[in-house]
Amino acid sequence: MDIFLQQIFNGLVVGSIYALIALGYTMVYGIMQLINFAHGEIVMIGAMVTITCINLLLGQNVSLPGPMLLLVGFMMAVPVSILLGYAIEKIAYRPLRKAPRLAPLITAIGVSIVLQQVAMLIWGRNYRPFPAIMPTTIHEIGGATITSLQISIIGLALALMAGLFFLIERTKLGRAMRATAQNPEVAGLMGVNINSIISMVFMIGSALGAVAGVMVAANYDQAHAYMGFLIGLKAFTAAVLGGIGNLGGAVLGGLLLGLIESLGSGYLGDLTGGAFGSNYKDIFAFIVLIIVLVFRPSGLLGERVADRA
């Protein structure tokens, strides 16, 4: 039972991160019908910028508590990611908004590769360790353990999700986003600045991606220039699992995928008699993706975005 509970804790931590990244995918798809495959690289850049900033502060012997150093890293990574998301939308996607769907899809893959190569030029190919600045308090619950950092990851992810839902459902900006997703032409006739709304969607998604990237680096104590590819694919799988275009579906899909991956990697060795171990945990995301696409392409919660005229 303690092993099962431990895997649940691990799955909730990873699933919270997947959910944050999946929200970026599903927001862009809901408003543009576009899969932004460069989103994973924005997650990576958020992590690398944070590590660089913290190391610079430590190198200057800045005496700040660990949480304050991490906050400074956030304050640098989030604006960088927001500007990057805005630039990607304006330069790469906006000129192709009325082009056939294949063109922006190929462009998204190209932007992802470009960002990955630029990151390798800046930070190199080697793994970058996350500075040991956060306290490692361990809490024991029912025989399983969870650290204060992991609790903070879950709490911050839930707070950001709640804030996003409030923004979308209760604010003027959120109404404009929903109107643009429903029918951009009619929304434009009603006074909504479509270009500004789409840019804002990219910027909000990029900010969430930057936070998720820092969570990944802090949870695994490292980051690297090509980390965005795999975690981006997993988050995309989570969005498809919950229902691409549905914010609640992205959260549900992320949490479920994290739990499936954690439980699968924890028990795979026992189920296969030791033939396969936890190093095969990445396979579960793609098994889930295939199953969902075959049996329920609309995802668990379906797609709330209406067909456009």
PDB file of C-alpha atoms in Angstrom:
ATOM      1  CA  MET A   1       0.000   0.000   0.000  1.00  0.00           C
ATOM      2  CA  ASP A   2       2.838   2.403   0.790  1.00  0.00           C
ATOM      3  CA  ILE A   3       4.347   1.775  -2.656  1.00  0.00           C
ATOM      4  CA  PHE A   4       0.988   2.426  -4.275  1.00  0.00           C
ATOM      5  CA  LEU A   5       0.567   5.668  -2.330  1.00  0.00           C
ATOM      6  CA  GLN A   6       4.105   6.712  -3.245  1.00  0.00           C
ATOM      7  CA  GLN A   7       3.347   6.248  -6.938  1.00  0.00           C
ATOM      8  CA  ILE A   8       0.148   8.278  -6.525  1.00  0.00           C
ATOM      9  CA  PHE A   9       2.134  11.161  -5.022  1.00  0.00           C
ATOM     10  CA  ASN A  10       4.713  10.963  -7.805  1.00  0.00           C
ATOM     11  CA  GLY A  11       1.967  10.845 -10.417  1.00  0.00           C
ATOM     12  CA  LEU A  12       0.209  13.904  -9.005  1.00  0.00           C
ATOM     13  CA  VAL A  13       3.442  15.908  -9.093  1.00  0.00           C
ATOM     14  CA  VAL A  14       4.251  14.970 -12.684  1.00  0.00           C
ATOM     15  CA  GLY A  15       0.605  15.189 -13.721  1.00  0.00           C
ATOM     16  CA  SER A  16       0.310  18.736 -12.378  1.00  0.00           C
ATOM     17  CA  ILE A  17       3.228  19.751 -14.587  1.00  0.00           C
ATOM     18  CA  TYR A  18       1.748  17.993 -17.622  1.00  0.00           C
ATOM     19  CA  ALA A  19      -1.565  19.751 -16.998  1.00  0.00           C
ATOM     20  CA  LEU A  20       0.053  23.200 -16.944  1.00  0.00           C
ATOM     21  CA  ILE A  21       1.814  22.556 -20.235  1.00  0.00           C
ATOM     22  CA  ALA A  22      -1.290  20.951 -21.769  1.00  0.00           C
ATOM     23  CA  LEU A  23      -3.261  24.126 -21.010  1.00  0.00           C
ATOM     24  CA  GLY A  24      -0.933  26.019 -23.338  1.00  0.00           C
ATOM     25  CA  TYR A  25      -1.576  23.524 -26.126  1.00  0.00           C
ATOM     26  CA  THR A  26      -5.328  23.477 -25.668  1.00  0.00           C
ATOM     27  CA  MET A  27      -5.693  27.275 -25.425  1.00  0.00           C
ATOM     28  CA  VAL A  28      -3.924  27.809 -28.735  1.00  0.00           C
ATOM     29  CA  TYR A  29      -5.853  24.998 -30.401  1.00  0.00           C
ATOM     30  CA  GLY A  30      -9.157  26.273 -29.067  1.00  0.00           C
ATOM     31  CA  ILE A  31      -8.671  29.719 -30.532  1.00  0.00           C
ATOM     32  CA  MET A  32      -6.681  28.948 -33.718  1.00  0.00           C
ATOM     33  CA  GLN A  33      -7.193  25.234 -34.447  1.00  0.00           C
ATOM     34  CA  LEU A  34      -3.377  24.973 -34.403  1.00  0.00           C
ATOM     35  CA  ILE A  35      -1.062  22.598 -32.531  1.00  0.00           C
ATOM     36  CA  ASN A  36       1.836  24.748 -31.346  1.00  0.00           C
ATOM     37  CA  PHE A  37       4.619  22.160 -31.323  1.00  0.00           C
ATOM     38  CA  ALA A  38       7.089  24.870 -30.297  1.00  0.00           C
ATOM     39  CA  HIS A  39       5.431  25.035 -26.860  1.00  0.00           C
ATOM     40  CA  GLY A  40       7.726  22.351 -25.447  1.00  0.00           C
ATOM     41  CA  GLU A  41      10.765  24.454 -26.306  1.00  0.00           C
ATOM     42  CA  ILE A  42       9.259  27.427 -24.453  1.00  0.00           C
ATOM     43  CA  VAL A  43       9.019  25.154 -21.402  1.00  0.00           C
ATOM     44  CA  MET A  44      12.683  24.281 -21.833  1.00  0.00           C
ATOM     45  CA  ILE A  45      13.768  27.899 -22.221  1.00  0.00           C
ATOM     46  CA  GLY A  46      11.897  28.849 -19.052  1.00  0.00           C
ATOM     47  CA  ALA A  47      13.871  26.228 -17.138  1.00  0.00           C
ATOM     48  CA  MET A  48      17.233  27.181 -18.640  1.00  0.00           C
ATOM     49  CA  VAL A  49      16.748  30.918 -18.075  1.00  0.00           C
ATOM     50  CA  THR A  50      15.863  30.294 -14.429  1.00  0.00           C
ATOM     51  CA  ILE A  51      18.923  28.121 -13.837  1.00  0.00           C
ATOM     52  CA  THR A  52      21.156  30.710 -15.525  1.00  0.00           C
ATOM     53  CA  CYS A  53      19.757  33.577 -13.428  1.00  0.00           C
ATOM     54  CA  ILE A  54      20.102  31.688 -10.160  1.00  0.00           C
ATOM     55  CA  ASN A  55      23.669  30.669 -10.978  1.00  0.00           C
ATOM     56  CA  LEU A  56      24.526  34.293 -11.810  1.00  0.00           C
ATOM     57  CA  LEU A  57      23.165  35.441  -8.459  1.00  0.00           C
ATOM     58  CA  LEU A  58      25.028  32.703  -6.612  1.00  0.00           C
ATOM     59  CA  GLY A  59      28.192  33.601  -8.512  1.00  0.00           C
ATOM     60  CA  GLN A  60      27.863  37.195  -7.279  1.00  0.00           C
ATOM     61  CA  ASN A  61      27.492  35.900  -3.703  1.00  0.00           C
ATOM     62  CA  VAL A  62      23.991  37.337  -3.386  1.00  0.00           C
ATOM     63  CA  SER A  63      22.735  36.311   0.051  1.00  0.00           C
ATOM     64  CA  LEU A  64      19.054  35.559  -0.467  1.00  0.00           C
ATOM     65  CA  PRO A  65      16.963  32.654   0.829  1.00  0.00           C
ATOM     66  CA  GLY A  66      16.373  29.831  -1.613  1.00  0.00           C
ATOM     67  CA  PRO A  67      12.706  30.680  -2.279  1.00  0.00           C
ATOM     68  CA  MET A  68      13.679  34.298  -3.015  1.00  0.00           C
ATOM     69  CA  LEU A  69      16.342  33.172  -5.483  1.00  0.00           C
ATOM     70  CA  LEU A  70      13.785  30.945  -7.159  1.00  0.00           C
ATOM     71  CA  LEU A  71      11.317  33.842  -7.297  1.00  0.00           C
ATOM     72  CA  VAL A  72      13.926  36.016  -9.013  1.00  0.00           C
ATOM     73  CA  GLY A  73      14.484  33.208 -11.504  1.00  0.00           C
ATOM     74  CA  PHE A  74      10.733  33.073 -12.156  1.00  0.00           C
ATOM     75  CA  MET A  75      10.637  36.841 -12.631  1.00  0.00           C
ATOM     76  CA  MET A  76      13.218  36.536 -15.393  1.00  0.00           C
ATOM     77  CA  ALA A  77      12.012  33.331 -17.057  1.00  0.00           C
ATOM     78  CA  VAL A  78       8.341  34.255 -17.335  1.00  0.00           C
ATOM     79  CA  PRO A  79       8.850  37.590 -19.192  1.00  0.00           C
ATOM     80  CA  VAL A  80      11.393  35.963 -21.528  1.00  0.00           C
ATOM     81  CA  SER A  81       8.939  33.170 -22.339  1.00  0.00           C
ATOM     82  CA  ILE A  82       6.072  35.634 -22.773  1.00  0.00           C
ATOM     83  CA  LEU A  83       8.075  37.707 -25.250  1.00  0.00           C
ATOM     84  CA  LEU A  84       9.144  34.552 -27.053  1.00  0.00           C
ATOM     85  CA  GLY A  85       5.544  33.334 -27.321  1.00  0.00           C
ATOM     86  CA  TYR A  86       4.445  36.713 -28.642  1.00  0.00           C
ATOM     87  CA  ALA A  87       7.253  36.766 -31.212  1.00  0.00           C
ATOM     88  CA  ILE A  88       6.499  33.225 -32.389  1.00  0.00           C
ATOM     89  CA  GLU A  89       2.831  34.038 -32.933  1.00  0.00           C
ATOM     90  CA  LYS A  90       3.490  37.311 -34.715  1.00  0.00           C
ATOM     91  CA  ILE A  91       6.384  36.184 -36.913  1.00  0.00           C
ATOM     92  CA  ALA A  92       5.712  32.507 -37.589  1.00  0.00           C
ATOM     93  CA  TYR A  93       1.962  31.925 -37.265  1.00  0.00           C
ATOM     94  CA  ARG A  94       0.139  35.189 -37.997  1.00  0.00           C
ATOM     95  CA  PRO A  95       1.185  35.373 -41.682  1.00  0.00           C
ATOM     96  CA  LEU A  96      -0.099  31.807 -42.153  1.00  0.00           C
ATOM     97  CA  ARG A  97      -3.406  32.253 -40.351  1.00  0.00           C
ATOM     98  CA  LYS A  98      -5.459  31.839 -43.540  1.00  0.00           C
ATOM     99  CA  ALA A  99      -3.130  29.315 -45.152  1.00  0.00           C
ATOM    100  CA  PRO A 100      -3.961  25.605 -45.431  1.00  0.00           C
ATOM    101  CA  ARG A 101      -3.593  23.849 -42.074  1.00  0.00           C
ATOM    102  CA  LEU A 102      -0.536  21.901 -43.158  1.00  0.00           C
ATOM    103  CA  ALA A 103       1.536  25.090 -43.560  1.00  0.00           C
ATOM    104  CA  PRO A 104       1.316  26.326 -39.936  1.00  0.00           C
ATOM    105  CA  LEU A 105       1.781  22.752 -38.704  1.00  0.00           C
ATOM    106  CA  ILE A 106       5.077  22.408 -40.565  1.00  0.00           C
ATOM    107  CA  THR A 107       6.049  25.890 -39.405  1.00  0.00           C
ATOM    108  CA  ALA A 108       5.403  24.903 -35.786  1.00  0.00           C
ATOM    109  CA  ILE A 109       7.729  21.924 -36.117  1.00  0.00           C
ATOM    110  CA  GLY A 110      10.339  24.150 -37.771  1.00  0.00           C
ATOM    111  CA  VAL A 111      10.114  26.742 -34.980  1.00  0.00           C
ATOM    112  CA  SER A 112      10.547  23.958 -32.425  1.00  0.00           C
ATOM    113  CA  ILE A 113      13.734  22.739 -34.115  1.00  0.00           C
ATOM    114  CA  VAL A 114      15.111  26.282 -34.434  1.00  0.00           C
ATOM    115  CA  LEU A 115      14.519  27.031 -30.747  1.00  0.00           C
ATOM    116  CA  GLN A 116      16.143  23.750 -29.749  1.00  0.00           C
ATOM    117  CA  GLN A 117      19.235  24.473 -31.813  1.00  0.00           C
ATOM    118  CA  VAL A 118      19.487  28.041 -30.492  1.00  0.00           C
ATOM    119  CA  ALA A 119      19.260  26.697 -26.945  1.00  0.00           C
ATOM    120  CA  MET A 120      22.079  24.260 -27.680  1.00  0.00           C
ATOM    121  CA  LEU A 121      24.229  27.132 -28.949  1.00  0.00           C
ATOM    122  CA  ILE A 122      23.571  29.158 -25.797  1.00  0.00           C
ATOM    123  CA  TRP A 123      23.631  26.489 -23.087  1.00  0.00           C
ATOM    124  CA  GLY A 124      25.332  23.551 -24.797  1.00  0.00           C
ATOM    125  CA  ARG A 125      24.245  19.941 -25.034  1.00  0.00           C
ATOM    126  CA  ASN A 126      25.142  18.920 -21.499  1.00  0.00           C
ATOM    127  CA  TYR A 127      22.718  18.639 -18.619  1.00  0.00           C
ATOM    128  CA  ARG A 128      22.545  21.750 -16.431  1.00  0.00           C
ATOM    129  CA  PRO A 129      22.072  20.947 -12.716  1.00  0.00           C
ATOM    130  CA  PHE A 130      19.413  22.877 -10.868  1.00  0.00           C
ATOM    131  CA  PRO A 131      21.041  24.795  -7.965  1.00  0.00           C
ATOM    132  CA  ALA A 132      20.420  23.217  -4.559  1.00  0.00           C
ATOM    133  CA  ILE A 133      18.687  26.252  -3.055  1.00  0.00           C
ATOM    134  CA  MET A 134      15.354  24.818  -1.905  1.00  0.00           C
ATOM    135  CA  PRO A 135      14.871  23.090   1.471  1.00  0.00           C
ATOM    136  CA  THR A 136      14.464  19.317   1.211  1.00  0.00           C
ATOM    137  CA  THR A 137      12.003  18.729   4.041  1.00  0.00           C
ATOM    138  CA  ILE A 138      10.458  15.277   3.720  1.00  0.00           C
ATOM    139  CA  HIS A 139       6.926  14.497   4.921  1.00  0.00           C
ATOM    140  CA  GLU A 140       5.758  10.927   5.529  1.00  0.00           C
ATOM    141  CA  ILE A 141       2.119  10.096   4.803  1.00  0.00           C
ATOM    142  CA  GLY A 142       0.847   6.542   5.114  1.00  0.00           C
ATOM    143  CA  GLY A 143       4.333   5.105   4.662  1.00  0.00           C
ATOM    144  CA  ALA A 144       4.982   7.179   1.514  1.00  0.00           C
ATOM    145  CA  THR A 145       7.114  10.307   1.366  1.00  0.00           C
ATOM    146  CA  ILE A 146       6.653  13.638  -0.342  1.00  0.00           C
ATOM    147  CA  THR A 147       8.960  16.640  -0.170  1.00  0.00           C
ATOM    148  CA  SER A 148       8.035  20.233   0.511  1.00  0.00           C
ATOM    149  CA  LEU A 149       9.131  21.070  -3.034  1.00  0.00           C
ATOM    150  CA  GLN A 150       6.711  18.525  -4.505  1.00  0.00           C
ATOM    151  CA  ILE A 151       3.875  19.859  -2.351  1.00  0.00           C
ATOM    152  CA  SER A 152       4.726  23.358  -3.561  1.00  0.00           C
ATOM    153  CA  ILE A 153       4.657  22.173  -7.193  1.00  0.00           C
ATOM    154  CA  ILE A 154       1.177  20.697  -6.789  1.00  0.00           C
ATOM    155  CA  GLY A 155      -0.098  23.730  -4.888  1.00  0.00           C
ATOM    156  CA  LEU A 156       1.296  26.273  -7.332  1.00  0.00           C
ATOM    157  CA  ALA A 157       0.003  24.307 -10.321  1.00  0.00           C
ATOM    158  CA  LEU A 158      -3.508  24.142  -8.842  1.00  0.00           C
ATOM    159  CA  ALA A 159      -3.417  27.866  -8.026  1.00  0.00           C
ATOM    160  CA  LEU A 160      -2.379  28.740 -11.585  1.00  0.00           C
ATOM    161  CA  MET A 161      -5.077  26.493 -13.034  1.00  0.00           C
ATOM    162  CA  ALA A 162      -7.717  28.113 -10.822  1.00  0.00           C
ATOM    163  CA  GLY A 163      -6.464  31.558 -11.814  1.00  0.00           C
ATOM    164  CA  LEU A 164      -6.640  30.673 -15.503  1.00  0.00           C
ATOM    165  CA  PHE A 165     -10.183  29.334 -15.177  1.00  0.00           C
ATOM    166  CA  PHE A 166     -11.223  32.531 -13.399  1.00  0.00           C
ATOM    167  CA  LEU A 167      -9.603  34.609 -16.135  1.00  0.00           C
ATOM    168  CA  ILE A 168     -11.360  32.707 -18.910  1.00  0.00           C
ATOM    169  CA  GLU A 169     -14.793  32.510 -17.294  1.00  0.00           C
ATOM    170  CA  ARG A 170     -15.091  35.725 -15.261  1.00  0.00           C
ATOM    171  CA  THR A 171     -13.149  38.520 -16.931  1.00  0.00           C
ATOM    172  CA  LYS A 172     -13.649  40.706 -19.972  1.00  0.00           C
ATOM    173  CA  LEU A 173     -10.468  39.317 -21.523  1.00  0.00           C
ATOM    174  CA  GLY A 174     -11.762  35.796 -21.010  1.00  0.00           C
ATOM    175  CA  ARG A 175     -15.058  36.621 -22.703  1.00  0.00           C
ATOM    176  CA  ALA A 176     -13.150  38.024 -25.636  1.00  0.00           C
ATOM    177  CA  MET A 177     -11.083  34.824 -25.815  1.00  0.00           C
ATOM    178  CA  ARG A 178     -14.188  32.651 -25.764  1.00  0.00           C
ATOM    179  CA  ALA A 179     -15.861  34.807 -28.403  1.00  0.00           C
ATOM    180  CA  THR A 180     -12.795  34.598 -30.641  1.00  0.00           C
ATOM    181  CA  ALA A 181     -12.675  30.823 -30.231  1.00  0.00           C
ATOM    182  CA  GLN A 182     -16.378  30.578 -31.067  1.00  0.00           C
ATOM    183  CA  ASN A 183     -16.289  32.740 -34.198  1.00  0.00           C
ATOM    184  CA  PRO A 184     -13.419  35.167 -34.832  1.00  0.00           C
ATOM    185  CA  GLU A 185     -15.183  36.997 -37.665  1.00  0.00           C
ATOM    186  CA  VAL A 186     -18.257  37.811 -35.583  1.00  0.00           C
ATOM    187  CA  ALA A 187     -16.077  38.672 -32.574  1.00  0.00           C
ATOM    188  CA  GLY A 188     -14.147  41.109 -34.743  1.00  0.00           C
ATOM    189  CA  LEU A 189     -17.385  42.742 -35.882  1.00  0.00           C
ATOM    190  CA  MET A 190     -18.363  43.157 -32.220  1.00  0.00           C
ATOM    191  CA  GLY A 191     -15.199  45.148 -31.499  1.00  0.00           C
ATOM    192  CA  VAL A 192     -12.809  42.412 -30.363  1.00  0.00           C
ATOM    193  CA  ASN A 193      -9.208  42.916 -31.517  1.00  0.00           C
ATOM    194  CA  ILE A 194      -8.558  39.422 -32.832  1.00  0.00           C
ATOM    195  CA  ASN A 195      -4.799  39.863 -33.248  1.00  0.00           C
ATOM    196  CA  SER A 196      -4.406  41.117 -29.675  1.00  0.00           C
ATOM    197  CA  ILE A 197      -6.503  38.285 -28.246  1.00  0.00           C
ATOM    198  CA  ILE A 198      -4.573  35.593 -30.106  1.00  0.00           C
ATOM    199  CA  SER A 199      -1.272  37.143 -29.023  1.00  0.00           C
ATOM    200  CA  MET A 200      -2.537  37.222 -25.435  1.00  0.00           C
ATOM    201  CA  VAL A 201      -3.409  33.518 -25.618  1.00  0.00           C
ATOM    202  CA  PHE A 202       0.132  32.708 -26.746  1.00  0.00           C
ATOM    203  CA  MET A 203       1.590  34.899 -24.002  1.00  0.00           C
ATOM    204  CA  ILE A 204      -0.512  33.335 -21.233  1.00  0.00           C
ATOM    205  CA  GLY A 205       0.290  29.825 -22.459  1.00  0.00           C
ATOM    206  CA  SER A 206       3.996  30.687 -22.617  1.00  0.00           C
ATOM    207  CA  ALA A 207       3.932  32.029 -19.054  1.00  0.00           C
ATOM    208  CA  LEU A 208       2.376  28.779 -17.826  1.00  0.00           C
ATOM    209  CA  GLY A 209       4.950  26.845 -19.834  1.00  0.00           C
ATOM    210  CA  ALA A 210       7.826  28.775 -18.237  1.00  0.00           C
ATOM    211  CA  VAL A 211       6.523  27.995 -14.748  1.00  0.00           C
ATOM    212  CA  ALA A 212       6.129  24.329 -15.695  1.00  0.00           C
ATOM    213  CA  GLY A 213       9.691  24.254 -17.028  1.00  0.00           C
ATOM    214  CA  VAL A 214      11.044  25.516 -13.721  1.00  0.00           C
ATOM    215  CA  MET A 215       8.971  22.872 -11.928  1.00  0.00           C
ATOM    216  CA  VAL A 216      10.456  20.142 -14.102  1.00  0.00           C
ATOM    217  CA  ALA A 217      14.015  21.351 -13.506  1.00  0.00           C
ATOM    218  CA  ALA A 218      13.485  21.705  -9.756  1.00  0.00           C
ATOM    219  CA  ASN A 219      11.766  18.319  -9.430  1.00  0.00           C
ATOM    220  CA  TYR A 220      14.430  16.405 -11.396  1.00  0.00           C
ATOM    221  CA  ASP A 221      17.368  18.633 -10.325  1.00  0.00           C
ATOM    222  CA  GLN A 222      18.457  19.205 -13.928  1.00  0.00           C
ATOM    223  CA  ALA A 223      17.523  20.581 -17.327  1.00  0.00           C
ATOM    224  CA  HIS A 224      18.903  20.355 -20.849  1.00  0.00           C
ATOM    225  CA  ALA A 225      18.388  21.976 -24.215  1.00  0.00           C
ATOM    226  CA  TYR A 226      16.363  19.106 -25.709  1.00  0.00           C
ATOM    227  CA  MET A 227      14.083  18.390 -22.727  1.00  0.00           C
ATOM    228  CA  GLY A 228      11.174  20.241 -24.319  1.00  0.00           C
ATOM    229  CA  PHE A 229      10.609  17.706 -27.089  1.00  0.00           C
ATOM    230  CA  LEU A 230       9.553  14.731 -24.954  1.00  0.00           C
ATOM    231  CA  ILE A 231       7.724  16.647 -22.259  1.00  0.00           C
ATOM    232  CA  GLY A 232       5.937  18.613 -24.967  1.00  0.00           C
ATOM    233  CA  LEU A 233       4.742  15.421 -26.626  1.00  0.00           C
ATOM    234  CA  LYS A 234       3.530  14.077 -23.301  1.00  0.00           C
ATOM    235  CA  ALA A 235       1.636  17.277 -22.522  1.00  0.00           C
ATOM    236  CA  PHE A 236       0.124  17.187 -26.005  1.00  0.00           C
ATOM    237  CA  THR A 237      -0.961  13.612 -25.279  1.00  0.00           C
ATOM    238  CA  ALA A 238      -2.540  14.846 -22.053  1.00  0.00           C
ATOM    239  CA  ALA A 239      -4.450  17.532 -23.976  1.00  0.00           C
ATOM    240  CA  VAL A 240      -5.706  14.948 -26.478  1.00  0.00           C
ATOM    241  CA  LEU A 241      -6.615  12.546 -23.665  1.00  0.00           C
ATOM    242  CA  GLY A 242      -8.780  15.134 -21.914  1.00  0.00           C
ATOM    243  CA  GLY A 243     -10.158  16.671 -25.108  1.00  0.00           C
ATOM    244  CA  ILE A 244      -8.066  19.165 -27.068  1.00  0.00           C
ATOM    245  CA  GLY A 245      -9.673  22.600 -26.878  1.00  0.00           C
ATOM    246  CA  ASN A 246     -11.200  21.916 -23.454  1.00  0.00           C
ATOM    247  CA  LEU A 247      -9.431  23.539 -20.480  1.00  0.00           C
ATOM    248  CA  GLY A 248     -10.913  21.129 -17.959  1.00  0.00           C
ATOM    249  CA  GLY A 249      -9.960  18.262 -20.229  1.00  0.00           C
ATOM    250  CA  ALA A 250      -6.338  19.450 -20.309  1.00  0.00           C
ATOM    251  CA  VAL A 251      -6.183  19.413 -16.506  1.00  0.00           C
ATOM    252  CA  LEU A 252      -7.874  16.013 -16.275  1.00  0.00           C
ATOM    253  CA  GLY A 253      -5.693  14.578 -19.029  1.00  0.00           C
ATOM    254  CA  GLY A 254      -2.498  15.858 -17.431  1.00  0.00           C
ATOM    255  CA  LEU A 255      -3.311  14.413 -14.017  1.00  0.00           C
ATOM    256  CA  LEU A 256      -4.451  11.091 -15.480  1.00  0.00           C
ATOM    257  CA  LEU A 257      -1.377  10.781 -17.670  1.00  0.00           C
ATOM    258  CA  GLY A 258       0.894  11.508 -14.712  1.00  0.00           C
ATOM    259  CA  LEU A 259      -0.835   8.833 -12.632  1.00  0.00           C
ATOM    260  CA  ILE A 260      -0.799   6.292 -15.483  1.00  0.00           C
ATOM    261  CA  GLU A 261       2.880   6.901 -16.121  1.00  0.00           C
ATOM    262  CA  SER A 262       3.824   6.716 -12.433  1.00  0.00           C
ATOM    263  CA  LEU A 263       1.779   3.609 -11.647  1.00  0.00           C
ATOM    264  CA  GLY A 264       2.854   1.919 -14.866  1.00  0.00           C
ATOM    265  CA  SER A 265       6.565   2.514 -14.237  1.00  0.00           C
ATOM    266  CA  GLY A 266       6.185   1.420 -10.609  1.00  0.00           C
ATOM    267  CA  TYR A 267       4.547  -1.899 -11.374  1.00  0.00           C
ATOM    268  CA  LEU A 268       5.887  -2.670 -14.857  1.00  0.00           C
ATOM    269  CA  GLY A 269       8.797  -4.667 -13.465  1.00  0.00           C
ATOM    270  CA  ASP A 270       6.509  -6.855 -11.354  1.00  0.00           C
ATOM    271  CA  LEU A 271       4.030  -7.402 -14.165  1.00  0.00           C
ATOM    272  CA  THR A 272       6.725  -8.425 -16.656  1.00  0.00           C
ATOM    273  CA  GLY A 273       8.820 -10.503 -14.261  1.00  0.00           C
ATOM    274  CA  GLY A 274      11.658  -8.003 -14.338  1.00  0.00           C
ATOM    275  CA  ALA A 275      11.942  -7.958 -18.130  1.00  0.00           C
ATOM    276  CA  PHE A 276      11.057  -4.257 -18.230  1.00  0.00           C
ATOM    277  CA  GLY A 277      11.792  -1.604 -15.640  1.00  0.00           C
ATOM    278  CA  SER A 278      10.897   1.971 -14.831  1.00  0.00           C
ATOM    279  CA  ASN A 279      13.179   3.195 -17.632  1.00  0.00           C
ATOM    280  CA  TYR A 280      10.332   2.285 -20.007  1.00  0.00           C
ATOM    281  CA  LYS A 281       7.923   4.740 -18.370  1.00  0.00           C
ATOM    282  CA  ASP A 282       7.853   7.035 -21.416  1.00  0.00           C
ATOM    283  CA  ILE A 283       6.096   4.358 -23.427  1.00  0.00           C
ATOM    284  CA  PHE A 284       2.843   4.793 -21.510  1.00  0.00           C
ATOM    285  CA  ALA A 285       2.154   8.300 -22.819  1.00  0.00           C
ATOM    286  CA  PHE A 286       2.231   7.111 -26.414  1.00  0.00           C
ATOM    287  CA  ILE A 287       0.219   3.963 -25.686  1.00  0.00           C
ATOM    288  CA  VAL A 288      -2.446   6.221 -24.183  1.00  0.00           C
ATOM    289  CA  LEU A 289      -2.283   8.521 -27.211  1.00  0.00           C
ATOM    290  CA  ILE A 290      -2.825   5.638 -29.635  1.00  0.00           C
ATOM    291  CA  ILE A 291      -5.719   4.212 -27.597  1.00  0.00           C
ATOM    292  CA  VAL A 292      -7.451   7.577 -27.321  1.00  0.00           C
ATOM    293  CA  LEU A 293      -7.058   8.379 -31.027  1.00  0.00           C
ATOM    294  CA  VAL A 294      -8.439   4.959 -31.988  1.00  0.00           C
ATOM    295  CA  PHE A 295     -11.390   4.675 -29.595  1.00  0.00           C
ATOM    296  CA  ARG A 296     -12.245   8.267 -28.586  1.00  0.00           C
ATOM    297  CA  PRO A 297     -10.584  10.883 -30.819  1.00  0.00           C
ATOM    298  CA  SER A 298     -12.488  13.730 -29.132  1.00  0.00           C
ATOM    299  CA  GLY A 299     -10.966  12.883 -25.729  1.00  0.00           C
ATOM    300  CA  LEU A 300     -12.584  12.084 -22.398  1.00  0.00           C
ATOM    301  CA  LEU A 301     -14.445  15.387 -22.086  1.00  0.00           C
ATOM    302  CA  GLY A 302     -14.822  16.098 -25.779  1.00  0.00           C
ATOM    303  CA  GLU A 303     -14.186  19.435 -27.419  1.00  0.00           C
ATOM    304  CA  ARG A 304     -16.100  22.461 -26.235  1.00  0.00           C
ATOM    305  CA  VAL A 305     -15.026  24.624 -29.149  1.00  0.00           C
ATOM    306  CA  ALA A 306     -17.836  24.940 -31.689  1.00  0.00           C
ATOM    307  CA  ASP A 307     -17.316  24.380 -35.379  1.00  0.00           C
ATOM    308  CA  ARG A 308     -16.685  27.664 -37.162  1.00  0.00           C
ATOM    309  CA  ALA A 309     -18.859  28.799 -40.012  1.00  0.00           C
TER     310      ALA A 309
END
